[in-house]
Coordinates of C-alpha atoms and ligand atoms in Angstrom, one line a residue:
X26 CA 0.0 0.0 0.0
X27 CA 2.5 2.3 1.2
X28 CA 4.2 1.6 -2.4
X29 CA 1.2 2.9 -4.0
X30 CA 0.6 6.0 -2.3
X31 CA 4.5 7.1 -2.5
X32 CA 4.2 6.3 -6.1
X33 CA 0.9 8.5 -6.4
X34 CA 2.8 11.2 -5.5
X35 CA 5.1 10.8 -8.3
X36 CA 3.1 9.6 -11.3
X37 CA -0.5 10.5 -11.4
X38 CA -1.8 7.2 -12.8
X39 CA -5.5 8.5 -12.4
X40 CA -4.7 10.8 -14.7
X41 CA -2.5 9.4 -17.2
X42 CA -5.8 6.2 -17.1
X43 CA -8.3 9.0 -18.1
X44 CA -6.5 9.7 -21.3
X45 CA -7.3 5.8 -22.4
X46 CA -10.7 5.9 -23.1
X47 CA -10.7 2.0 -23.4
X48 CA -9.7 1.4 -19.8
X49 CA -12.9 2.3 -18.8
X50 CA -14.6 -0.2 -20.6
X51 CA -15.9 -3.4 -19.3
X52 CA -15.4 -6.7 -20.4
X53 CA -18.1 -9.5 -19.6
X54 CA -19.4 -7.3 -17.0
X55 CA -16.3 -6.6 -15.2
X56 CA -13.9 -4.0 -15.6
X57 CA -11.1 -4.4 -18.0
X58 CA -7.4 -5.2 -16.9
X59 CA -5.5 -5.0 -20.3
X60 CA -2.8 -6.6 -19.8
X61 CA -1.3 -7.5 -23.9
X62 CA 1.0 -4.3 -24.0
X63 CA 3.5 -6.0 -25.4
X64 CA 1.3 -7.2 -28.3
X65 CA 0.4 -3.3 -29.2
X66 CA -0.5 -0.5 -26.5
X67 CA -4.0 1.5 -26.0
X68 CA -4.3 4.8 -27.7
X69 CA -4.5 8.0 -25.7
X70 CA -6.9 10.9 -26.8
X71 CA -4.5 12.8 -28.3
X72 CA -3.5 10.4 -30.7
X73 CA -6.9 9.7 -31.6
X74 CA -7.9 13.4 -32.2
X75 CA -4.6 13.7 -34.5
X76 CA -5.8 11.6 -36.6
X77 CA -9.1 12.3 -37.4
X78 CA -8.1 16.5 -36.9
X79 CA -5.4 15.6 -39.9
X80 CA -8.1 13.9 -41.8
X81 CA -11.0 16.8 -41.8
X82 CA -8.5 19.8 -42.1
X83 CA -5.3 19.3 -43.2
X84 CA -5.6 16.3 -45.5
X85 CA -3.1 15.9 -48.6
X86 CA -0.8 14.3 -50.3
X87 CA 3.0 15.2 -49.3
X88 CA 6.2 16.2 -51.1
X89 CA 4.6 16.4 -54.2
X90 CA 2.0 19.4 -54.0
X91 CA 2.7 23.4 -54.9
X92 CA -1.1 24.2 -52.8
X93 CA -1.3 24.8 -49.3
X94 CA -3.1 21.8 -48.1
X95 CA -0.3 19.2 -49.3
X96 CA 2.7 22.2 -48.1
X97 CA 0.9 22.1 -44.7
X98 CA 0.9 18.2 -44.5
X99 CA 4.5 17.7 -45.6
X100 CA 5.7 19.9 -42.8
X101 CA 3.2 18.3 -40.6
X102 CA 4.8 15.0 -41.6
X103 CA 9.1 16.2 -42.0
X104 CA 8.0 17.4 -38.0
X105 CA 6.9 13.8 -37.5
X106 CA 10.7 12.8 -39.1
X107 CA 12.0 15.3 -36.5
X108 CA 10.1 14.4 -33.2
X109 CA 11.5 10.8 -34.0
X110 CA 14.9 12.0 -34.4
X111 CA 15.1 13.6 -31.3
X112 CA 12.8 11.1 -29.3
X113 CA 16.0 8.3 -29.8
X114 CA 18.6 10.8 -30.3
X115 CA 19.4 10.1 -33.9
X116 CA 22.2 13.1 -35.5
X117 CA 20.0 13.4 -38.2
X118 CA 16.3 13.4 -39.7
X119 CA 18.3 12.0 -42.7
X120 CA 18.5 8.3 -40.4
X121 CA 14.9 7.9 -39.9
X122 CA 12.9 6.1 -42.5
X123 CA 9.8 5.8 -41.9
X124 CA 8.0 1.9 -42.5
X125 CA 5.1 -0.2 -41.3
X126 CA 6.8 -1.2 -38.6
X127 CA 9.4 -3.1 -37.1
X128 CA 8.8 -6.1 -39.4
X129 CA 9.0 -4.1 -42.6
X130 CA 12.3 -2.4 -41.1
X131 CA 14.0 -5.5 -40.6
X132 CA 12.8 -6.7 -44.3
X133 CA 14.1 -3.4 -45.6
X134 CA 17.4 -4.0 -44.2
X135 CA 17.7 -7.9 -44.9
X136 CA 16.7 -7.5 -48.2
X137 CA 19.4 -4.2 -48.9
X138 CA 22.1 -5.1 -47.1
X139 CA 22.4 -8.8 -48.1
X140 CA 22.0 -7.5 -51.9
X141 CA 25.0 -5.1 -51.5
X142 CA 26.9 -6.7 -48.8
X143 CA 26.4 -10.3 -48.2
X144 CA 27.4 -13.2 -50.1
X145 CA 27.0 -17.5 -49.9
X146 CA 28.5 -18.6 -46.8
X147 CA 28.6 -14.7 -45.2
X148 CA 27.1 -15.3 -41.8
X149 CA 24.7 -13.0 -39.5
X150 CA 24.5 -13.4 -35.5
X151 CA 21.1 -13.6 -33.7
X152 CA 20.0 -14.4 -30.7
X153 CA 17.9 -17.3 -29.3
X154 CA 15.4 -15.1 -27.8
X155 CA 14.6 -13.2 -31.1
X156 CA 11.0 -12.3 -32.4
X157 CA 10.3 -14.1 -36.0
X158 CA 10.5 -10.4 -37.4
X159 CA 14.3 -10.8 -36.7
X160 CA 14.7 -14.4 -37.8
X161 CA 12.4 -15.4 -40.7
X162 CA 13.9 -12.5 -43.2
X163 CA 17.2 -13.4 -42.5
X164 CA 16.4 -17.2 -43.4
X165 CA 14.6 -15.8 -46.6
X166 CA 18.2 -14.1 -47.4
X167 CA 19.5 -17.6 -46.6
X168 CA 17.6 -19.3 -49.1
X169 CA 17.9 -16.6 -51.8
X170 CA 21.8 -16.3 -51.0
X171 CA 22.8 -18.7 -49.0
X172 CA 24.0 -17.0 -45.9
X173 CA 24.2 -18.9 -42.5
X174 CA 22.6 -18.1 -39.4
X175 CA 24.3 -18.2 -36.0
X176 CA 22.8 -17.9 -32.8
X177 CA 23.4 -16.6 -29.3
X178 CA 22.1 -19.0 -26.7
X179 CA 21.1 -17.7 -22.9
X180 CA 21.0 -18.8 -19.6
X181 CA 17.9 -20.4 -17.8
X182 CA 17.5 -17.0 -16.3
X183 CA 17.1 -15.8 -19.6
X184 CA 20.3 -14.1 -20.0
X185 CA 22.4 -14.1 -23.3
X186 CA 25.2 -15.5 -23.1
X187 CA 27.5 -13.5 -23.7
X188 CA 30.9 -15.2 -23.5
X189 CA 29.3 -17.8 -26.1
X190 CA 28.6 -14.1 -28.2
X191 CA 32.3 -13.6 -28.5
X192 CA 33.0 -17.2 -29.9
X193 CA 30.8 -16.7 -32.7
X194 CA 32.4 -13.9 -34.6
X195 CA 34.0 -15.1 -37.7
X196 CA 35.8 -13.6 -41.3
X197 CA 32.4 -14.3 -42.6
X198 CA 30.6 -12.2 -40.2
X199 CA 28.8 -10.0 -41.8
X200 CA 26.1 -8.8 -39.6
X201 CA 24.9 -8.8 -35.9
X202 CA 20.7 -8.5 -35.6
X203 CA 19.3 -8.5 -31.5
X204 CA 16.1 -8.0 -29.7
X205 CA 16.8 -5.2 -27.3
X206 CA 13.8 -6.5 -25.3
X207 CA 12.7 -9.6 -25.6
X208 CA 9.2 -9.9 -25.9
X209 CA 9.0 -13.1 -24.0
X210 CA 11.1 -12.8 -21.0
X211 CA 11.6 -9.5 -20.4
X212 CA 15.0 -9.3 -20.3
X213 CA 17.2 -6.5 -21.5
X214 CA 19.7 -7.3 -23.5
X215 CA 23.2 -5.1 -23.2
X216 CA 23.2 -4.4 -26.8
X217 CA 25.7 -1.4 -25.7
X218 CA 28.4 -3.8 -25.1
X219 CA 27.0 -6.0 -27.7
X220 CA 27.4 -3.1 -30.2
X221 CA 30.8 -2.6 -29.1
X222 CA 32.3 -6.4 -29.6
X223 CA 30.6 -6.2 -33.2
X224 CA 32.4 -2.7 -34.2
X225 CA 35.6 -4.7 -32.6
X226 CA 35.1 -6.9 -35.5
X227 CA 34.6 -4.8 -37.9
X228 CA 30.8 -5.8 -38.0
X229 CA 27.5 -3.5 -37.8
X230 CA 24.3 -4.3 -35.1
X231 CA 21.0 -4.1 -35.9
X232 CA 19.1 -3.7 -32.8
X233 CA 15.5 -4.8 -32.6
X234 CA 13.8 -2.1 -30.2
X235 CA 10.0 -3.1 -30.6
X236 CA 10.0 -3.6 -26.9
X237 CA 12.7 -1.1 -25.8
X238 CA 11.1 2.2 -27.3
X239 CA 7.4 2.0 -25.1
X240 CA 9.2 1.5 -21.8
X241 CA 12.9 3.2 -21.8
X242 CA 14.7 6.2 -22.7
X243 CA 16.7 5.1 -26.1
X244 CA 19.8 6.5 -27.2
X245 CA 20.6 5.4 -30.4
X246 CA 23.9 7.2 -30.2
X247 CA 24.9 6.3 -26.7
X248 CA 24.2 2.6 -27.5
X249 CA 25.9 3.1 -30.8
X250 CA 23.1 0.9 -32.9
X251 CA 23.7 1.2 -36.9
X252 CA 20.6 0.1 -37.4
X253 CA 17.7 0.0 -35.2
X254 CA 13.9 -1.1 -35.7
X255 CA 10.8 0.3 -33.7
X256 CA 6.9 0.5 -34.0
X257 CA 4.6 3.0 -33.7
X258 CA 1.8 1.3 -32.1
X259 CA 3.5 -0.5 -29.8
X260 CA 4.8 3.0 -28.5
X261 CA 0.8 4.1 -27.9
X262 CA 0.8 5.8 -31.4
X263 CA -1.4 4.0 -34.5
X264 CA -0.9 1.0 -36.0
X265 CA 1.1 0.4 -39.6
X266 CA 3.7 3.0 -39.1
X267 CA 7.1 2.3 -38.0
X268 CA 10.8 3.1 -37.7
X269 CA 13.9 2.4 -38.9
X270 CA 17.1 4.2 -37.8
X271 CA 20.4 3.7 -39.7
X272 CA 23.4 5.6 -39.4
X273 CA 23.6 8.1 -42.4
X274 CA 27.0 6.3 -44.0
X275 CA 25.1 2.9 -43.6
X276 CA 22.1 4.3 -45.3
X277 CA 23.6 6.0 -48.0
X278 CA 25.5 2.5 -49.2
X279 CA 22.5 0.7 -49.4
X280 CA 20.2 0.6 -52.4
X281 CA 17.0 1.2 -52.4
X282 CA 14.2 -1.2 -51.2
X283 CA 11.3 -0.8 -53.3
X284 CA 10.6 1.2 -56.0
X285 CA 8.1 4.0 -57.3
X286 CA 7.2 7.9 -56.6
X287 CA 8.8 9.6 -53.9
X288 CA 12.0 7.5 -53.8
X289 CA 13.2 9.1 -57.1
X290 CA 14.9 12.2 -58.3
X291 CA 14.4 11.4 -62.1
X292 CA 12.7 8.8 -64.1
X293 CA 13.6 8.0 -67.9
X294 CA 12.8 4.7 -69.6
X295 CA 16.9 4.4 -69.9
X296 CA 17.9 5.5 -66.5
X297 CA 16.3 7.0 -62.7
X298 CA 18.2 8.8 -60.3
X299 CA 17.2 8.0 -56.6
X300 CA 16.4 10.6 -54.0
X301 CA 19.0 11.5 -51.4
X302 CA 18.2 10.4 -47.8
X303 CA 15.4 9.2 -46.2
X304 CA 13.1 9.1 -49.1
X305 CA 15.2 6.6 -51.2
X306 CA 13.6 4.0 -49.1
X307 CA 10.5 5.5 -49.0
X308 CA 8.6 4.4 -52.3
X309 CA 4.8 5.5 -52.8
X310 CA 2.8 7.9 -50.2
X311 CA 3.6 7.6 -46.9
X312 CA 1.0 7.4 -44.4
X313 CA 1.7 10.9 -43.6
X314 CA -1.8 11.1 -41.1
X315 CA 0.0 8.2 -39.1
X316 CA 3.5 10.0 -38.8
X317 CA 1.7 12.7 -37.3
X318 CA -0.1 10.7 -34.7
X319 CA 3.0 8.5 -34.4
X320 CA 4.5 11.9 -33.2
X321 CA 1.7 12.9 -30.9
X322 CA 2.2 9.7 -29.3
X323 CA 6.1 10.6 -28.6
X324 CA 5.2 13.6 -27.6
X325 CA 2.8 12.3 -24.7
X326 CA 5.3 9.9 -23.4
X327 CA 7.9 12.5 -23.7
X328 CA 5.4 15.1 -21.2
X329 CA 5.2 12.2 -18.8
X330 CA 8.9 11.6 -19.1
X331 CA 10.4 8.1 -20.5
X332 CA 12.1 8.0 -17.1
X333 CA 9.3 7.9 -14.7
X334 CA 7.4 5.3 -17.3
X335 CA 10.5 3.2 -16.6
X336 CA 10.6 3.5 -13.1
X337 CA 6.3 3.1 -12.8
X338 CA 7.2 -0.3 -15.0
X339 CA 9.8 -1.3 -12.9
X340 CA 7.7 -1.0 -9.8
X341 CA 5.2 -2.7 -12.0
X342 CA 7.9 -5.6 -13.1
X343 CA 8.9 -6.4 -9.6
X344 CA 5.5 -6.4 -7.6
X345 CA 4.4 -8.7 -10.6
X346 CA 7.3 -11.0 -10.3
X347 CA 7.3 -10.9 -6.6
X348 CA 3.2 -12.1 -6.4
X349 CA 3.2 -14.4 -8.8
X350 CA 6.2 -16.0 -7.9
X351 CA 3.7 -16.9 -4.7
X352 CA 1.3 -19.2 -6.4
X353 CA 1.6 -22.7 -6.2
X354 CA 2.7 -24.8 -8.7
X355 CA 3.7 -21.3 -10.9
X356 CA 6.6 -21.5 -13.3
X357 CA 8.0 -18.3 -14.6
X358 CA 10.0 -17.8 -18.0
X359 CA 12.4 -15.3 -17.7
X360 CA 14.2 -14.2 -14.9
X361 CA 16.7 -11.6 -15.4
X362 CA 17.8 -8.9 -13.2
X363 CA 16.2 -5.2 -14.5
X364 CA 13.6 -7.1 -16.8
X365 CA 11.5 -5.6 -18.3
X366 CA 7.7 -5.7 -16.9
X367 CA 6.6 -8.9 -18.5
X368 CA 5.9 -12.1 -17.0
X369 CA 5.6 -14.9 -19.3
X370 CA 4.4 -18.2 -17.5
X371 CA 2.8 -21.7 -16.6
X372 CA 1.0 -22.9 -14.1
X373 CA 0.9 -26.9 -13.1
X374 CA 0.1 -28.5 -16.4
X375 CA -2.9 -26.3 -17.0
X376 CA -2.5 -25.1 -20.6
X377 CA -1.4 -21.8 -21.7
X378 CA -4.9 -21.2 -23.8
X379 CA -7.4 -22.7 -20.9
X380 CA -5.7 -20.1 -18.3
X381 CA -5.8 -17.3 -21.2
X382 CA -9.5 -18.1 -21.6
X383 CA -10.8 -18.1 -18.3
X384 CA -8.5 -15.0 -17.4
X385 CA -10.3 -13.0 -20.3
X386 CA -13.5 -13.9 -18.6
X387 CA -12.2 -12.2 -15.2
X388 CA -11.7 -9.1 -17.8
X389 CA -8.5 -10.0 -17.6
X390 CA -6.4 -9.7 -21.1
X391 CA -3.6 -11.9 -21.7
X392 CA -1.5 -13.3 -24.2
X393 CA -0.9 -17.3 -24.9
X394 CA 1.0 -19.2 -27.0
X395 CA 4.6 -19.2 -28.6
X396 CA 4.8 -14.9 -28.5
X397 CA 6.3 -15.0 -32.4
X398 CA 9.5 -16.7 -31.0
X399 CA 9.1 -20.3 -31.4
X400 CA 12.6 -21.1 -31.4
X401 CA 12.5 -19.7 -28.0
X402 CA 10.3 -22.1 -26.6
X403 CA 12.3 -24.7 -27.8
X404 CA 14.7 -23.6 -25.9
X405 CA 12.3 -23.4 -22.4
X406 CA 10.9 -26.7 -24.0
X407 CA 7.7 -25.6 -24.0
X408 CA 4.9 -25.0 -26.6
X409 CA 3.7 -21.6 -24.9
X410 CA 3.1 -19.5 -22.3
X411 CA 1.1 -17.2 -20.6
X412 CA 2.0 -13.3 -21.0
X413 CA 0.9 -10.8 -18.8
X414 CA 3.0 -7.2 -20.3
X415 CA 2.3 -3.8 -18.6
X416 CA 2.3 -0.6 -19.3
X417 CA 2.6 2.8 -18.3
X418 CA -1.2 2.8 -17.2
X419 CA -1.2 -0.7 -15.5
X420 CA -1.6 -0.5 -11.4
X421 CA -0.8 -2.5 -8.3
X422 CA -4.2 -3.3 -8.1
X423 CA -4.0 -4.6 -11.5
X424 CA -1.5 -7.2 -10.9
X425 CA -3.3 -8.1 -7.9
X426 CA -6.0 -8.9 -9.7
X427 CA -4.3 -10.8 -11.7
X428 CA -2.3 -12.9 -9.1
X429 CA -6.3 -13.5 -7.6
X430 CA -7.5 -14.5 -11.1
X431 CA -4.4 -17.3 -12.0
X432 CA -5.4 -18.6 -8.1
X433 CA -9.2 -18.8 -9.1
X434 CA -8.7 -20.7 -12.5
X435 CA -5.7 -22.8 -10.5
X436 CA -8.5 -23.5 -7.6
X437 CA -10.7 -24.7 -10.8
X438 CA -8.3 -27.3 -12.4
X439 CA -7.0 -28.8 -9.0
X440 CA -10.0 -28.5 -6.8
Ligands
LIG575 N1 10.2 -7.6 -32.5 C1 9.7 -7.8 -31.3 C2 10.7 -8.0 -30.2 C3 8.3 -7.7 -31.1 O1 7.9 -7.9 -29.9 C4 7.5 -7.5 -32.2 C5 6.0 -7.5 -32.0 N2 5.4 -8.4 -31.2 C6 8.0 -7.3 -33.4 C7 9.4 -7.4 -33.6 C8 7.2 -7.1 -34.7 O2 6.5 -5.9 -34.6 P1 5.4 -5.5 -35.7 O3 4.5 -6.6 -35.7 O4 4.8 -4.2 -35.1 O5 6.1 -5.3 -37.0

């Protein structure tokens, strides 16, 4: 309790709840406890209202228009570019290419830099714990080119392994690609130092920060990331815009993904001439009303401060760890010190889609199943879990209910 109150004090969660509209609704009667952040994040009001205020007054499309309307959206959408660059401390506007999303940002990467730097038998570096955004383009590039995947294994705390990391560097190393978060466990990986032993070789890091950008302050600089991958809407902004960062000497080496209007500076039947930096990556109209609410959505985690969203989800993490680690028969997946707030877990033998069921029933919305990251629960040697993933408007009360509701369904399957 006295948690709660001291943390009232410093993060009005009453407040920050009435900008989600949909956390007062209810759910078979009972009030809902959404608990599938790390699937994609509620929208605030603002973000909302910039949508549909871009849609009846400033609507048009950008870059290409001499009229008012389409002048007042491009800038409306270059601010977007600029909000992002600042938001993860990128040098330039120039690195941030805007996407659908983490998935299309790894694509747009796998498919450039294998065709202009990657060869048969050049290898890339992942880790065990990765989303299958971060695997499955790299295997198509396998089968297209033949490159070889090598992998990072962890600890049963769900810690990389780091000293295994070192070992698998080799002349054919061509790339590292890494979950800053994983989206299963929690667990934050040191892609700082990770960065570092891949520039030691000579190699460049793509960092995967779906799951970093919602809940910390990212620096792409500080952690010296040449590439790095985020979404919109799992960052409380809209859904089908997304980020990717590169460093602007990276960028400018690769050629461009896909082709069209926008991305070019000249267009004969014998030869184009592609734009300069970001929009050689960009091909067709962007969704130029979703940058803006993308930014809106930076903007109102920026007002409440990344660092007190970290520190609310911390409180979060460790209360959540602490009373589920209570019930009987519980088995959770990830352990790692400073995880992030997301408890993946199992429960006796009761299956992962029973306890998901009769949680929703409580109003209480989890994820089950294998998260996107089968090869992951390989390694746990299970076929799924239960996810509970918080956000910055979750409560105490909330993961008490939660800790009540596994006890009730528990109390159900072993009388
Ligand atoms: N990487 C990680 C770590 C994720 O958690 C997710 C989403 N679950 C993705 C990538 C893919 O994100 P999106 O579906 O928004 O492209």
């Amino acid at each position: 309790m006295c948690h709660l109150q001291m943390n009232k004090m410093m993060y009005d969660i009453e407040q920050i709840r009435k900008d989600f509209p949909i956390l007062s609704r209810k759910i078979y009667g009972k009030p809902l406890i959404y608990l599938d952040n790390s699937a994609t994040t509620q929208k605030p009001k603002c973000v909302v209202d910039a949508i549909a205020d871009e849609y009846y007054s400033v609507n048009a499309n950008v870059h290409r228009g001499v009229h008012f309307l389409s002048q007042q959206a491009t800038e409306l959408h270059e601010q977007s570019r600029e909000t992002v660059r600042r938001f993860i401390n990128a040098r330039s506007s120039n690195e941030i290419v805007f996407t659908r999303g983490t998935t299309e940002s790894i694509n747009l990467l796998a498919a450039t830099f294998g065709e202009a730097f990657m060869e048969a038998g050049d290898e890339v570096i992942l880790t065990v714990m990765e989303h299958h955004s971060n695997i499955v383009p790299w295997q198509l590039l396998a089968m297209r080119k033949g490159i070889i995947l090598r992998v990072i294994p962890m600890d049963d705390q769900g810690k990389l392994r780091l000293d295994e990391y070192g070992k698998l560097f080799s002349p054919r190393t061509k790339l590292v690609a890494a979950a800053h978060v994983s989206n299963v466990l929690g667990t934050v990986n040191p892609v700082r130092e990770m960065a570092a032993t891949a520039h030691a070789h000579g190699v460049p890091i793509l960092v995967d920060g779906a799951q970093s950008v919602p809940h910390r302050k990212v620096d792409v600089q500080e952690m010296d990331a040449d590439f790095f991958a985020f979404s919109g809407h799992k960052v409380y902004g809209p859904t089908g815009v997304g980020v990717l960062y590169g460093k602007e000497d990276w960028l400018d080496r690769l050629p461009p993904y896909q082709g069209g209007g926008e991305m070019i500076q000249s267009v004969s039947f014998g030869r184009t001439i592609f734009q300069e930096l970001p929009f050689k990556f960009e091909a067709g109209t962007p969704d130029y009303i979703g940058t803006t609410a993308l930014a809106k959505a930076l903007d109102y985690v920026s007002a409440i401060g990344m660092e007190r969203i970290a520190a609310h989800e911390q409180m979060l993490a460790s209360y959540a760890m602490q009373e589920l680690g209570r019930i009987p028969g519980i088995r959770i997946f990830g352990e790692a010190e400073g995880k992030e707030a997301v408890v993946s877990f199992l429960v006796g033998n009761i299956h992962h889609l029973d306890m998901g069921t009769l949680l929703d029933r409580l109003g209480i919305a989890v994820r089950t199943g294998h998260h996107c990251a089968q090869p992951l629960m390989e390694r746990l040697g299970v076929e799924g879990t239960v996810r509970a993933s918080f956000a910055l408007y979750n409560t105490q009360e909330e993961v008490d209910a939660l800790a009540e509701g596994i006890r009730r369904v528990s109390k159900m399957f072993n009388p």
